Amino acid sequence: VLHSEPQAAEARRRRQRERGRFHKMDPVELYTRHLLFKVLTAKTVRTVLSELRKLPWNDSQTRQILTRSLFEAPVLASDGQLPLIAAVCAGLDRFHPDFVVCLVDYVLEQIRQGLDAGSEFDIIQRRFSFVKFLGQLFIYRVVDSQVIFDTLYLFVTLSAENDSVDHEDNPSGPDP
């Protein structure tokens, strides 16, 4: 019985690979994810930042891997890791500001798409992760207050638009 659980997990991973759910990761991607999700702690932020800076940023494939890893970090990371990932992004901002601008743009785009997409649970959780990450980027001064206020205004206006659409569909109001 003890051996069946690992065998079942391996069979599940094999089926998922066959279906194409997993892509084969490059060693640089594995290393980046290892740094971000396993090594990164409050004590190792500087170490992780220096290791990420050592990677060949001029190589387009490496830059694409770093982009993919850091862009999906708010969704894949735990809540406790978000401030640490934001600290790494703040450190990268000094050396690769164009990359961090793309990261902030991606975060804002994901928030907007999440607002437009609807109210499914996984979409709400994803949007919430990106909003928390945006707040952490503000704490580390990667974004300024105007970005935060614009995002809050977006929440209010889209919420008001959605409420007006709901009332147009049901003019008598909610049932008592």
mmCIF file of N, CA and C in Angstrom, residues 14 21 29 41 80 84 98 100 105 137 139 144 149 156 173:
data_model
loop_
_atom_site.group_PDB
_atom_site.id
_atom_site.type_symbol
_atom_site.label_atom_id
_atom_site.label_comp_id
_atom_site.label_asym_id
_atom_site.label_seq_id
_atom_site.Cartn_x
_atom_site.Cartn_y
_atom_site.Cartn_z
ATOM 1 N N ARG A 14 2.933 11.014 -15.798
ATOM 2 C CA ARG A 14 3.155 10.473 -17.132
ATOM 3 C C ARG A 14 1.961 10.775 -18.034
ATOM 4 N N ARG A 21 0.371 18.673 -21.000
ATOM 5 C CA ARG A 21 0.171 19.692 -19.976
ATOM 6 C C ARG A 21 1.490 20.268 -19.485
ATOM 7 N N GLU A 29 15.550 27.487 -16.775
ATOM 8 C CA GLU A 29 14.229 27.668 -16.183
ATOM 9 C C GLU A 29 14.107 26.895 -14.874
ATOM 10 N N THR A 41 14.346 33.223 0.571
ATOM 11 C CA THR A 41 13.834 33.519 1.903
ATOM 12 C C THR A 41 14.249 34.949 2.225
ATOM 13 N N GLY A 80 3.443 34.396 1.375
ATOM 14 C CA GLY A 80 4.634 34.820 2.088
ATOM 15 C C GLY A 80 5.814 35.107 1.184
ATOM 16 N N LEU A 84 9.053 38.833 -1.033
ATOM 17 C CA LEU A 84 10.427 38.484 -1.382
ATOM 18 C C LEU A 84 10.654 38.579 -2.890
ATOM 19 N N ASP A 98 14.163 47.924 -18.096
ATOM 20 C CA ASP A 98 13.224 47.592 -19.166
ATOM 21 C C ASP A 98 12.484 46.292 -18.865
ATOM 22 N N VAL A 100 11.767 45.125 -15.828
ATOM 23 C CA VAL A 100 10.816 45.365 -14.742
ATOM 24 C C VAL A 100 9.615 46.167 -15.250
ATOM 25 N N ASP A 105 3.882 46.051 -16.495
ATOM 26 C CA ASP A 105 2.873 46.105 -17.538
ATOM 27 C C ASP A 105 2.084 44.799 -17.603
ATOM 28 N N LEU A 137 4.965 45.502 -5.017
ATOM 29 C CA LEU A 137 5.842 46.303 -5.870
ATOM 30 C C LEU A 137 5.785 47.776 -5.472
ATOM 31 N N ILE A 139 5.229 48.841 -2.347
ATOM 32 C CA ILE A 139 5.978 48.933 -1.091
ATOM 33 C C ILE A 139 7.478 49.043 -1.365
ATOM 34 N N ASP A 144 4.809 53.721 -8.677
ATOM 35 C CA ASP A 144 4.461 54.862 -7.838
ATOM 36 C C ASP A 144 2.971 54.853 -7.511
ATOM 37 N N PHE A 149 -3.454 54.225 -7.747
ATOM 38 C CA PHE A 149 -4.732 54.947 -7.830
ATOM 39 C C PHE A 149 -5.445 54.660 -9.145
ATOM 40 N N VAL A 156 -13.201 50.467 -9.455
ATOM 41 C CA VAL A 156 -14.453 51.156 -9.179
ATOM 42 C C VAL A 156 -15.274 51.313 -10.446
ATOM 43 N N GLY A 173 -35.054 44.973 -10.064
ATOM 44 C CA GLY A 173 -34.159 44.899 -8.916
ATOM 45 C C GLY A 173 -34.086 43.475 -8.399
#
